[in-house]
Amino acid sequence: GGKVAALELCEAAHASDGRLPSGGGDELRLGAAQMLAVRRLLAKLAVPPRRWKKPRIAAPASARERRVQGLERDGGGWVDAAGGALAVEGVALRAYAEEGEWEGWHVENAVLSMLFGVVCWEALFESGEGRFGSSLADAPADLFDSRRFRARRAGRVDGVLERLRGGGAAEALAEGFARHRGKVAVGVDWERFELPWLQRVARALGGEVVAAAVNAYASDYATFSHGAPDLLLLSADGRRARLVEVKGPN
């Protein structure tokens, strides 16, 4: 029946890490977010009597959770000590600031998009592989095609990743600012993020984390360029970073 067919499709996607034949010799490549949904469905469908042996699916890590309380105001939202309006992210940032250990910003995907755009500028614009809709395009069209962008630029992207993992993020950012500041590119906001601050963020995140984020963007930009946690926190000593998702009472 339908559940058996769905199970077999989920099993095939799980076994191939998201690669499925789509007919005509083409291959359908599922993105990371789609694979999360596929594996959730697989866990529900692969039960007796359809399957007696459960598939091996890695359990996601549980996020640490803390609760903070803000002063609510009439009509919704919260207020700060001076009576000004606060969004729910502002309540969380204030709680961390009061502890004195963390300094934070509400950035969501903006800072990761900026890091990717600056260190991968040449992969985006100078590889000669992309297709641009016009001379005003801020990104190659294949950036949003997870099957093609990363594969076409494998050598250049792999070189960037190796450099990042080796601790070269600060230098790569400095070179990107020197060569390209003021030019237009998707996800790049030269006015919002200054070089010294971005270098500080990269050092706190560490080379492996920056490389993982850049690789995720290059592999599936459409999925990973939105949905990041709301807050970026940096420790007072500059050695640690934390990403925080904020949820209000509703």
Coordinates of C-alpha atoms in Angstrom, one line a residue:
G1 CA 0.0 0.0 0.0
G2 CA 0.9 3.6 0.3
K3 CA 2.8 3.2 3.5
V4 CA 5.0 0.5 2.1
A5 CA 5.8 2.5 -1.0
A6 CA 6.6 5.5 1.2
L7 CA 8.8 3.4 3.5
E8 CA 10.8 2.0 0.5
L9 CA 11.3 5.5 -0.8
C10 CA 12.5 6.8 2.6
E11 CA 14.8 3.8 3.0
A12 CA 16.3 4.5 -0.4
A13 CA 16.9 8.2 0.4
H14 CA 18.3 7.3 3.8
A15 CA 20.7 4.7 2.4
S16 CA 22.0 7.1 -0.3
D17 CA 22.0 10.2 1.8
G18 CA 19.3 11.8 -0.2
R19 CA 20.1 10.7 -3.8
L20 CA 17.1 9.3 -5.7
P21 CA 16.6 8.5 -9.3
S22 CA 13.9 10.7 -10.8
G23 CA 13.6 9.1 -14.3
G24 CA 15.2 9.9 -17.6
G25 CA 18.7 9.2 -16.1
D26 CA 18.5 12.2 -13.8
E27 CA 19.0 12.1 -10.1
L28 CA 17.0 13.9 -7.4
R29 CA 19.1 15.3 -4.6
L30 CA 17.3 16.0 -1.4
G31 CA 18.5 18.9 0.8
A32 CA 19.5 18.6 4.4
A33 CA 16.1 19.9 5.7
Q34 CA 14.3 17.5 3.5
M35 CA 16.4 14.6 4.8
L36 CA 15.5 15.5 8.4
A37 CA 11.8 15.1 7.5
V38 CA 12.6 11.8 5.5
R39 CA 14.3 10.3 8.5
R40 CA 11.5 11.3 10.9
L41 CA 9.0 9.6 8.6
L42 CA 11.3 6.6 8.2
A43 CA 11.3 6.1 12.0
K44 CA 7.5 6.2 12.1
L45 CA 7.1 3.8 9.1
A46 CA 9.8 1.2 9.8
V47 CA 7.8 -0.6 12.5
P48 CA 6.4 -4.2 12.7
P49 CA 4.9 -5.7 10.6
R50 CA 6.3 -3.6 7.8
R51 CA 9.8 -3.8 9.1
W52 CA 11.0 -6.0 12.0
K53 CA 14.5 -4.5 12.0
K54 CA 14.6 -0.8 12.8
P55 CA 16.9 1.3 10.7
R56 CA 19.9 2.9 12.2
I57 CA 19.2 6.6 12.4
A58 CA 21.4 8.9 14.5
A59 CA 19.5 10.6 17.3
P60 CA 19.8 14.4 17.2
A61 CA 21.5 16.1 20.1
S62 CA 19.3 17.7 22.6
A63 CA 19.7 21.4 23.0
R64 CA 20.3 23.0 26.4
E65 CA 17.3 25.0 27.5
R66 CA 17.0 27.9 29.9
R67 CA 14.0 30.1 30.8
V68 CA 14.1 33.9 31.4
Q69 CA 11.3 36.2 32.4
G70 CA 10.5 39.7 31.1
L71 CA 8.1 42.4 32.2
E72 CA 5.1 42.1 29.9
R73 CA 3.4 45.3 28.6
D74 CA -0.2 45.9 27.7
G75 CA -0.9 45.0 24.1
G76 CA 1.8 42.4 24.0
G77 CA 5.6 42.4 24.0
W78 CA 7.9 43.3 26.9
V79 CA 9.5 46.4 28.4
D80 CA 13.0 47.3 29.4
A81 CA 14.0 49.0 32.7
A82 CA 13.3 52.4 31.1
G83 CA 9.8 51.4 29.9
G84 CA 10.8 51.0 26.3
A85 CA 9.5 48.2 24.1
L86 CA 11.4 44.9 23.7
A87 CA 11.0 42.0 21.4
V88 CA 11.4 38.5 22.8
E89 CA 15.0 38.4 21.5
G90 CA 15.7 41.5 23.4
V91 CA 14.5 40.0 26.6
A92 CA 16.9 37.1 26.1
L93 CA 19.8 39.3 25.2
R94 CA 19.2 41.4 28.3
A95 CA 19.3 38.3 30.5
Y96 CA 22.7 37.2 29.1
A97 CA 24.1 40.8 29.3
E98 CA 23.1 41.0 33.0
E99 CA 25.2 37.9 33.7
G100 CA 28.3 39.7 32.4
E101 CA 29.7 36.5 30.8
W102 CA 28.3 37.0 27.3
E103 CA 27.8 39.8 24.7
G104 CA 25.1 39.1 22.2
W105 CA 23.5 40.2 19.0
H106 CA 20.2 39.3 17.2
V107 CA 21.6 38.2 13.8
E108 CA 19.9 35.0 12.7
N109 CA 21.5 33.9 9.4
A110 CA 23.0 37.3 8.6
V111 CA 26.5 36.7 10.1
L112 CA 26.9 33.2 8.6
S113 CA 25.7 34.5 5.2
M114 CA 28.3 37.3 5.4
L115 CA 31.1 34.9 6.3
F116 CA 30.2 32.6 3.4
G117 CA 29.9 35.4 0.9
V118 CA 33.2 37.0 1.8
V119 CA 35.4 33.9 2.0
C120 CA 33.8 32.2 -1.0
W121 CA 33.6 35.3 -3.2
E122 CA 35.9 33.8 -5.9
A123 CA 33.9 30.5 -5.9
L124 CA 30.7 32.6 -6.4
F125 CA 31.8 35.0 -9.1
E126 CA 35.1 34.0 -10.6
S127 CA 34.9 30.3 -11.3
G128 CA 33.3 30.7 -14.7
E129 CA 30.9 27.9 -14.0
G130 CA 27.8 29.8 -12.9
R131 CA 25.0 31.2 -15.0
F132 CA 24.0 34.8 -14.3
G133 CA 20.6 36.1 -15.2
S134 CA 22.0 39.6 -15.9
S135 CA 25.0 41.7 -15.2
L136 CA 23.2 43.0 -12.0
A137 CA 22.8 39.5 -10.5
D138 CA 24.1 39.3 -6.9
A139 CA 24.7 35.5 -7.2
P140 CA 25.1 32.8 -9.8
A141 CA 21.8 31.1 -10.6
D142 CA 23.2 27.6 -9.7
L143 CA 23.9 28.7 -6.1
F144 CA 20.3 27.7 -5.4
D145 CA 20.7 24.3 -7.1
S146 CA 22.2 21.9 -4.5
R147 CA 23.1 19.3 -7.2
R148 CA 25.3 21.6 -9.2
F149 CA 26.9 24.5 -7.3
R150 CA 29.1 22.6 -4.9
A151 CA 30.1 20.0 -7.5
R152 CA 31.1 22.6 -10.1
R153 CA 33.3 24.5 -7.6
A154 CA 34.6 21.5 -5.6
G155 CA 38.3 22.4 -6.0
R156 CA 37.9 26.1 -5.1
V157 CA 35.4 25.4 -2.2
D158 CA 37.6 22.6 -0.8
G159 CA 40.6 25.0 -0.8
V160 CA 38.6 27.5 1.2
L161 CA 37.5 24.8 3.7
E162 CA 41.1 23.6 4.2
R163 CA 42.2 27.1 4.9
L164 CA 39.4 27.7 7.4
R165 CA 40.1 24.5 9.2
G166 CA 43.7 25.4 9.5
G167 CA 42.8 28.6 11.3
G168 CA 43.0 31.0 8.4
A169 CA 39.5 32.6 8.7
A170 CA 40.7 36.0 9.9
E171 CA 43.2 36.2 7.0
A172 CA 40.6 35.1 4.4
L173 CA 38.1 37.7 5.7
A174 CA 40.8 40.4 5.5
E175 CA 41.6 39.5 1.9
G176 CA 37.9 39.4 1.0
F177 CA 37.3 42.9 2.5
A178 CA 40.4 44.3 0.7
R179 CA 39.4 42.9 -2.7
H180 CA 35.6 43.2 -2.7
R181 CA 34.3 45.6 -0.1
G182 CA 31.4 47.6 -1.6
K183 CA 30.6 45.1 -4.3
V184 CA 27.1 43.5 -4.3
A185 CA 26.6 39.9 -3.4
V186 CA 23.8 37.8 -1.9
G187 CA 23.9 37.8 1.9
V188 CA 26.8 40.3 2.1
D189 CA 26.1 43.5 4.1
W190 CA 29.3 45.6 4.3
E191 CA 27.6 48.3 6.3
R192 CA 26.3 46.1 9.1
F193 CA 29.4 43.9 9.8
E194 CA 32.9 45.3 10.1
L195 CA 36.0 43.2 9.5
P196 CA 37.4 43.2 13.1
W197 CA 34.1 42.1 14.5
L198 CA 33.7 39.3 11.9
Q199 CA 37.3 38.2 12.7
R200 CA 36.4 38.1 16.4
V201 CA 33.3 35.9 15.6
A202 CA 35.4 33.5 13.4
R203 CA 38.0 33.1 16.2
A204 CA 35.3 32.4 18.8
L205 CA 33.5 29.9 16.5
G206 CA 36.7 28.1 15.6
G207 CA 38.0 26.9 12.2
E208 CA 36.0 23.7 12.2
V209 CA 32.7 25.4 12.9
V210 CA 33.3 28.1 10.3
A211 CA 34.3 25.6 7.7
A212 CA 31.2 23.4 8.5
A213 CA 28.9 26.5 8.1
V214 CA 30.6 27.5 4.8
N215 CA 30.4 24.0 3.5
A216 CA 26.7 23.8 4.4
Y217 CA 26.0 27.0 2.5
A218 CA 27.9 25.8 -0.5
S219 CA 26.2 22.4 -0.5
D220 CA 22.6 23.6 0.0
Y221 CA 22.3 27.3 0.0
A222 CA 18.5 27.3 -0.3
T223 CA 18.2 25.3 2.9
F224 CA 20.9 26.8 5.1
S225 CA 20.6 30.5 4.2
H226 CA 17.6 30.8 6.5
G227 CA 16.5 29.2 9.8
A228 CA 19.6 29.8 11.9
P229 CA 19.3 30.5 15.6
D230 CA 18.2 34.0 16.6
L231 CA 21.2 35.1 18.7
L232 CA 24.9 35.0 18.5
L233 CA 26.7 35.2 21.8
L234 CA 30.5 35.8 22.3
S235 CA 32.2 35.2 25.6
A236 CA 33.9 38.1 27.4
D237 CA 37.3 36.4 26.8
G238 CA 36.6 36.0 23.1
R239 CA 37.3 32.3 23.1
R240 CA 33.7 30.9 22.9
A241 CA 30.6 31.5 20.9
R242 CA 27.1 30.3 21.3
L243 CA 24.0 30.2 19.0
V244 CA 20.7 30.6 20.8
E245 CA 17.2 30.0 19.5
V246 CA 14.6 32.2 21.3
K247 CA 11.0 31.2 21.8
G248 CA 8.3 33.3 23.4
P249 CA 5.4 32.0 25.5
N250 CA 3.2 31.5 22.4

